XYZ file of N, CA and C in Angstrom:
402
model
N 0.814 -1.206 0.000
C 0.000 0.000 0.000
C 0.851 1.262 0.000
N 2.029 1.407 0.888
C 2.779 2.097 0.451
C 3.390 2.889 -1.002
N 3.221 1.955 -2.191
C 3.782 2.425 -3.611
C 2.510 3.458 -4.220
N 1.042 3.290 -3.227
C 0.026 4.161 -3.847
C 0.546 5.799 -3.727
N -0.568 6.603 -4.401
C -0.701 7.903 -4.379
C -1.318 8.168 -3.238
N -1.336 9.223 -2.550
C -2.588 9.579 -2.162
C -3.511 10.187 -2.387
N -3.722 9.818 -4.043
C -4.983 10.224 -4.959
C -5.900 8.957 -4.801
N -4.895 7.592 -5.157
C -5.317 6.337 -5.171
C -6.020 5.724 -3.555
N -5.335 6.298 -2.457
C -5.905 5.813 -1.179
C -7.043 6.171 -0.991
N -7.266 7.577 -1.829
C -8.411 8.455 -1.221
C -9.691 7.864 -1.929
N -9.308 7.951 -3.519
C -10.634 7.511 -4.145
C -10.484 5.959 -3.934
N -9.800 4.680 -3.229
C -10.402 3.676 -2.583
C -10.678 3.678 -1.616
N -10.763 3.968 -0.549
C -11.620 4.677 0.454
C -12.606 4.862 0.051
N -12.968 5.698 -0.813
C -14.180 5.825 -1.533
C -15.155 5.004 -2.332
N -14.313 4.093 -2.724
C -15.002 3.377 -3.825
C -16.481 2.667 -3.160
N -16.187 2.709 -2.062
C -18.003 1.695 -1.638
C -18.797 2.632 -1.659
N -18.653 3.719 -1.487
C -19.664 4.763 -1.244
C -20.270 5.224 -2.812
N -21.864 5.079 -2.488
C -22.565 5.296 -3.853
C -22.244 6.520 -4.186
N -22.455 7.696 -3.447
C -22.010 8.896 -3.986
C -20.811 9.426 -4.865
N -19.731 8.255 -4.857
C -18.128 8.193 -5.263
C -18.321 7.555 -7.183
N -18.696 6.395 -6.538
C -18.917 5.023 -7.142
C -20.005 4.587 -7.242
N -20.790 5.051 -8.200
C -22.419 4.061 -8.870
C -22.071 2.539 -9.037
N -21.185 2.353 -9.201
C -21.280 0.479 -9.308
C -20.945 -0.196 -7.645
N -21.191 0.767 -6.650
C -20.551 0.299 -5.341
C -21.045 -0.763 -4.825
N -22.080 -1.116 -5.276
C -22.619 -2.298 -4.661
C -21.846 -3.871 -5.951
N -21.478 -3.167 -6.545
C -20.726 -4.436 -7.721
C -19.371 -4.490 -7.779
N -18.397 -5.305 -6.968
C -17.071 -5.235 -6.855
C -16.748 -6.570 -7.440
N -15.039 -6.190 -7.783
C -14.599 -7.984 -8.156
C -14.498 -8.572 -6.226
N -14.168 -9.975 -6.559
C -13.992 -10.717 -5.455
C -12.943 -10.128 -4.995
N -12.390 -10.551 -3.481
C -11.291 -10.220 -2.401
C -10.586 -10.441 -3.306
N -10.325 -11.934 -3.860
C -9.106 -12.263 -4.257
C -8.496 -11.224 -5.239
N -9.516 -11.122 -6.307
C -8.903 -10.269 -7.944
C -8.625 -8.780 -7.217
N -9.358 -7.933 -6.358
C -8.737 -6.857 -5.769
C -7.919 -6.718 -5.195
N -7.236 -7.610 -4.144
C -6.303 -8.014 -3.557
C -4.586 -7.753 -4.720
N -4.861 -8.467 -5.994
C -4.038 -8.694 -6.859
C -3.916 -7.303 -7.859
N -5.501 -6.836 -7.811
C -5.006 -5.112 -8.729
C -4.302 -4.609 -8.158
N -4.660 -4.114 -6.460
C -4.592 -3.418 -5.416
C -3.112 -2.952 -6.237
N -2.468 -3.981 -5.615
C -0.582 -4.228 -5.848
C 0.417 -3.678 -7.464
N -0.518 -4.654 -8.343
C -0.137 -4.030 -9.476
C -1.027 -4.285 -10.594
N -0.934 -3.491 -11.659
C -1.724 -3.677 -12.825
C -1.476 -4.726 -13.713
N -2.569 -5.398 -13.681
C -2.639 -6.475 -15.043
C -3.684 -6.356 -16.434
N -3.264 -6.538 -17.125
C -3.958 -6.368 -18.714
C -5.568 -7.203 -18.197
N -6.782 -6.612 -18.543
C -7.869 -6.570 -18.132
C -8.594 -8.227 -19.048
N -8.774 -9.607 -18.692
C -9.184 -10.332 -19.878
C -10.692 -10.120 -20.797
N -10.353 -10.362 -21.590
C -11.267 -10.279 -22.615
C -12.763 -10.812 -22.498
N -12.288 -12.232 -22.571
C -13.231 -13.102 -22.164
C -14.570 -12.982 -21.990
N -15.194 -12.106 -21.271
C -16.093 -11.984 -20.502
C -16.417 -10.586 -20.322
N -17.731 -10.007 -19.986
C -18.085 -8.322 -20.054
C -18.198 -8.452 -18.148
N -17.077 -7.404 -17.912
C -16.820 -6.981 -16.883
C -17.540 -5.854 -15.912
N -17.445 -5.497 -15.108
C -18.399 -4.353 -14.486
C -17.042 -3.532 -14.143
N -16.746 -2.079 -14.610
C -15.966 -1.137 -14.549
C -15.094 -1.431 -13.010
N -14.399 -1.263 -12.900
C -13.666 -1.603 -11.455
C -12.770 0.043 -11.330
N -13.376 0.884 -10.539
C -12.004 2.219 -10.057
C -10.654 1.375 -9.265
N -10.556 0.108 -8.831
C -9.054 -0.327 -8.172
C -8.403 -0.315 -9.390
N -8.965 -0.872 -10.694
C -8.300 -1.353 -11.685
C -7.655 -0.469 -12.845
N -8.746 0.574 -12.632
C -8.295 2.002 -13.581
C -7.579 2.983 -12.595
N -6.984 2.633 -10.937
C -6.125 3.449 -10.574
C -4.537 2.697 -11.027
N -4.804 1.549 -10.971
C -3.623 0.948 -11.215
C -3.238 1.031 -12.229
N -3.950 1.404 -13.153
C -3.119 1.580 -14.647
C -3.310 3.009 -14.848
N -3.567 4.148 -14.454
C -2.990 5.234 -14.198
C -2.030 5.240 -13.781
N -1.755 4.870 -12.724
C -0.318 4.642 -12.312
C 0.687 3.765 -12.847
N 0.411 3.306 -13.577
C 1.740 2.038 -14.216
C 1.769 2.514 -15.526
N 0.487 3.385 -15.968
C 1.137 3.607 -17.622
C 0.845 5.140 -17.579
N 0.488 6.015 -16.668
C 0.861 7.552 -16.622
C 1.761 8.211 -16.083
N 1.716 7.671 -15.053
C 2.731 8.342 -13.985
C 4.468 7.489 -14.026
N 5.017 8.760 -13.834
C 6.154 8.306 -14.162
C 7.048 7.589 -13.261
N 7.819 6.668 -13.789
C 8.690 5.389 -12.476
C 9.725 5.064 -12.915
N 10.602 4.700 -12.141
C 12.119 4.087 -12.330
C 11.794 2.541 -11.583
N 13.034 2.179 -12.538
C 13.188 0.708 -12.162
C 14.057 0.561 -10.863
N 13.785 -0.489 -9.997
C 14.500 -0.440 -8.760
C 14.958 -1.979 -9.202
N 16.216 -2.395 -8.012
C 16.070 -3.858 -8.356
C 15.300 -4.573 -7.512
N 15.436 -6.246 -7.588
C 14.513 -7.294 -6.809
C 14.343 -7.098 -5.493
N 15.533 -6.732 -4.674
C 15.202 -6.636 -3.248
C 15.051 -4.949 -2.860
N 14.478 -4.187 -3.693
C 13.872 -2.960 -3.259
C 14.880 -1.410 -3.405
N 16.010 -1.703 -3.821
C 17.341 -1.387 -3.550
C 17.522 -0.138 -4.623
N 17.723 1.033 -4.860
C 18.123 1.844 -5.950
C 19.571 2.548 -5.440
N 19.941 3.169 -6.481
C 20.649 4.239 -6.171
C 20.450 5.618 -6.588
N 19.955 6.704 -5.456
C 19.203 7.456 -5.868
C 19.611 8.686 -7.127
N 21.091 8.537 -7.221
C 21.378 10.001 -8.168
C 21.450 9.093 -9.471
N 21.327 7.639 -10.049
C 20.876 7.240 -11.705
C 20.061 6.388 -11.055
N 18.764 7.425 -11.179
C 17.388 5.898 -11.439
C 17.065 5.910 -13.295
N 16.869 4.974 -13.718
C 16.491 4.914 -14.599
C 15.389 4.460 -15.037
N 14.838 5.371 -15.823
C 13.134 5.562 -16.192
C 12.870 4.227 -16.544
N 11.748 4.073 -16.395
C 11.204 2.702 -16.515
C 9.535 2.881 -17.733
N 9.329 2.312 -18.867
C 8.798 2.442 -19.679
C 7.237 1.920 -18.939
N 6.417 3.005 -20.010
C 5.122 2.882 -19.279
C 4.609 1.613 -19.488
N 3.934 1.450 -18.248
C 3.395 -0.376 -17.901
C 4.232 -1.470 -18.109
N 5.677 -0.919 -17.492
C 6.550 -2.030 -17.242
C 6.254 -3.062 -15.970
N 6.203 -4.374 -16.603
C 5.773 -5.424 -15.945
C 6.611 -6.460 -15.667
N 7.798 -6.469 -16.249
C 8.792 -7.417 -16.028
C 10.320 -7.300 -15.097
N 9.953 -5.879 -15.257
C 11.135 -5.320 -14.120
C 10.456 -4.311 -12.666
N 10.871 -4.625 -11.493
C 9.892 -3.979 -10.655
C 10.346 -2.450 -10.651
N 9.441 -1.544 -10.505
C 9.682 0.264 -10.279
C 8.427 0.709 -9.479
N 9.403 1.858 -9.352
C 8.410 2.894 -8.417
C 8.191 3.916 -8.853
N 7.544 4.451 -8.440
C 7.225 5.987 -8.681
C 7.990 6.892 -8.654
N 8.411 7.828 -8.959
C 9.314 8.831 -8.959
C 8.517 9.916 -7.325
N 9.249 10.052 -6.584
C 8.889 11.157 -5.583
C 8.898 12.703 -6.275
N 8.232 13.702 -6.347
C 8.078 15.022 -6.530
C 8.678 15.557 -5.611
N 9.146 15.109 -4.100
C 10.017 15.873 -3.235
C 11.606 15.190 -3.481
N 11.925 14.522 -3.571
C 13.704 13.545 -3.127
C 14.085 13.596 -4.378
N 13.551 13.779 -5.432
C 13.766 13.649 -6.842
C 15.329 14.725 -7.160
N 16.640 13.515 -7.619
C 17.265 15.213 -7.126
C 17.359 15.901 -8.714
N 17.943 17.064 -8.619
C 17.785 17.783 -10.131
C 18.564 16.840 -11.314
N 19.690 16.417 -10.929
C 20.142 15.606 -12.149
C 19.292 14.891 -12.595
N 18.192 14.255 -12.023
C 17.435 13.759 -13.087
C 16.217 13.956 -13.774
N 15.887 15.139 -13.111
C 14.846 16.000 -13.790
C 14.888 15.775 -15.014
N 15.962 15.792 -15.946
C 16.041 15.756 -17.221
C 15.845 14.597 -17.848
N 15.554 13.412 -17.017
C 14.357 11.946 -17.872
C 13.532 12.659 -18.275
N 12.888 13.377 -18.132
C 11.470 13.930 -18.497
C 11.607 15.047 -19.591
N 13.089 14.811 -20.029
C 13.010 16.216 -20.993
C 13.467 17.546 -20.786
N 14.050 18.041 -21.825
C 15.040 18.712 -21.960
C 14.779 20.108 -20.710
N 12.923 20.426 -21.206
C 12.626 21.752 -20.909
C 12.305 21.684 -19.149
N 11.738 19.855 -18.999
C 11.695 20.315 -17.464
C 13.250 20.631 -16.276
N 14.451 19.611 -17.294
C 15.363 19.841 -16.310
C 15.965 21.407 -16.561
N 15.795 22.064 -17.639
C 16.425 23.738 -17.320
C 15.318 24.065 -16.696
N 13.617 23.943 -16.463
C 12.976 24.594 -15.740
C 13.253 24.250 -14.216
N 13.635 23.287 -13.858
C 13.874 23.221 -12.475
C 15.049 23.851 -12.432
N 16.296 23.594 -12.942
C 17.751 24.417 -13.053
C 17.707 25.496 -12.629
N 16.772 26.488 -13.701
C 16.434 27.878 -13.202
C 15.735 28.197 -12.364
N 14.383 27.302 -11.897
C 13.984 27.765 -10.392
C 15.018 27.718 -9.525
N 15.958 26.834 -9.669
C 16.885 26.880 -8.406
C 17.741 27.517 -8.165
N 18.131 28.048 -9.460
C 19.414 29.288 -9.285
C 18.505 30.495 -9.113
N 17.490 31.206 -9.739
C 16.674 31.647 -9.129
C 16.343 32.353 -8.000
N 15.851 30.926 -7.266
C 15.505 31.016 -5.505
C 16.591 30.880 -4.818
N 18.103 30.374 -5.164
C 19.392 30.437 -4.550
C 19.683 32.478 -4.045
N 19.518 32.764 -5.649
C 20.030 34.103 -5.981
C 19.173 35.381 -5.326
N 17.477 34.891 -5.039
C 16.799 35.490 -4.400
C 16.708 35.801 -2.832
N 17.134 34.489 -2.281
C 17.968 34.656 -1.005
C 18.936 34.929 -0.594
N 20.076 35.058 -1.803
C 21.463 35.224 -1.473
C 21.010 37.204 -1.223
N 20.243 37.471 -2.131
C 19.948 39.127 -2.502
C 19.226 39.224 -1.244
N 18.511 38.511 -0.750
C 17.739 39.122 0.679
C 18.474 39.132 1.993
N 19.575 37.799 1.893
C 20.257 37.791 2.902
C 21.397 39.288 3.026
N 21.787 39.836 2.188
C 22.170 40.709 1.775
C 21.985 42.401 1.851
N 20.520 42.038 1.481
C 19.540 43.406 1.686
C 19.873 43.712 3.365
């Protein structure tokens, strides 16, 4: 439960409640939620399903949000994580943090976000250096 958002805790929490969730009274079994909960699996065909919100948070998160690969026993090293392709299923990853994230790698995401963080930071360096100053 830990690897969730706390977008994902909130709207499952929610999910029984009719006001949230119109299908609240129609869930998969313990078991198959139990198994989204954790991670996303390709939805089978087979059969016409009743919409599941556990199942469409989990693949928001495994094929939107962005993650690095860690290895088997949980282990990274935080200044080269390396991006991990959306709805990677064969190698385990996590989420990228928005706080610990350090600037060197801002730039997985592209050219313009790592000079936009660059320059917030020299920036807000230079804005305090000028106030400490003042």
């Amino acid at each position: 439960k830990k690897e969730m958002t706390w977008g994902r805790r909130i709207a499952l929490a929610n999910a029984q409640k009719k006001w949230y969730n119109p299908h609240a009274g129609h869930h998969l079994s313990d078991k198959e939620m139990d198994e989204d909960v954790v991670e996303y699996r390709p939805p089978k065909v087979t059969k016409k399903e009743i919409p599941s919100l556990e199942r469409a948070w989990a693949y928001y998160e495994h094929f939107a949000l962005p993650r690095f690969i860690v290895q088997d026993n949980g282990e990274y090293d935080r200044h080269d994580l390396k991006r991990a392709d959306p709805g990677e299923n064969d190698l385990r990853s996590k989420l990228y943090d928005p706080i610990t994230t350090p600037l060197s790698q801002m730039g997985d995401f592209g050219l313009g976000v790592g000079l936009y963080f660059s320059t917030l930071f020299a920036i807000s360096t230079l804005t305090c250096l000028a106030g400490l100053l003042n």
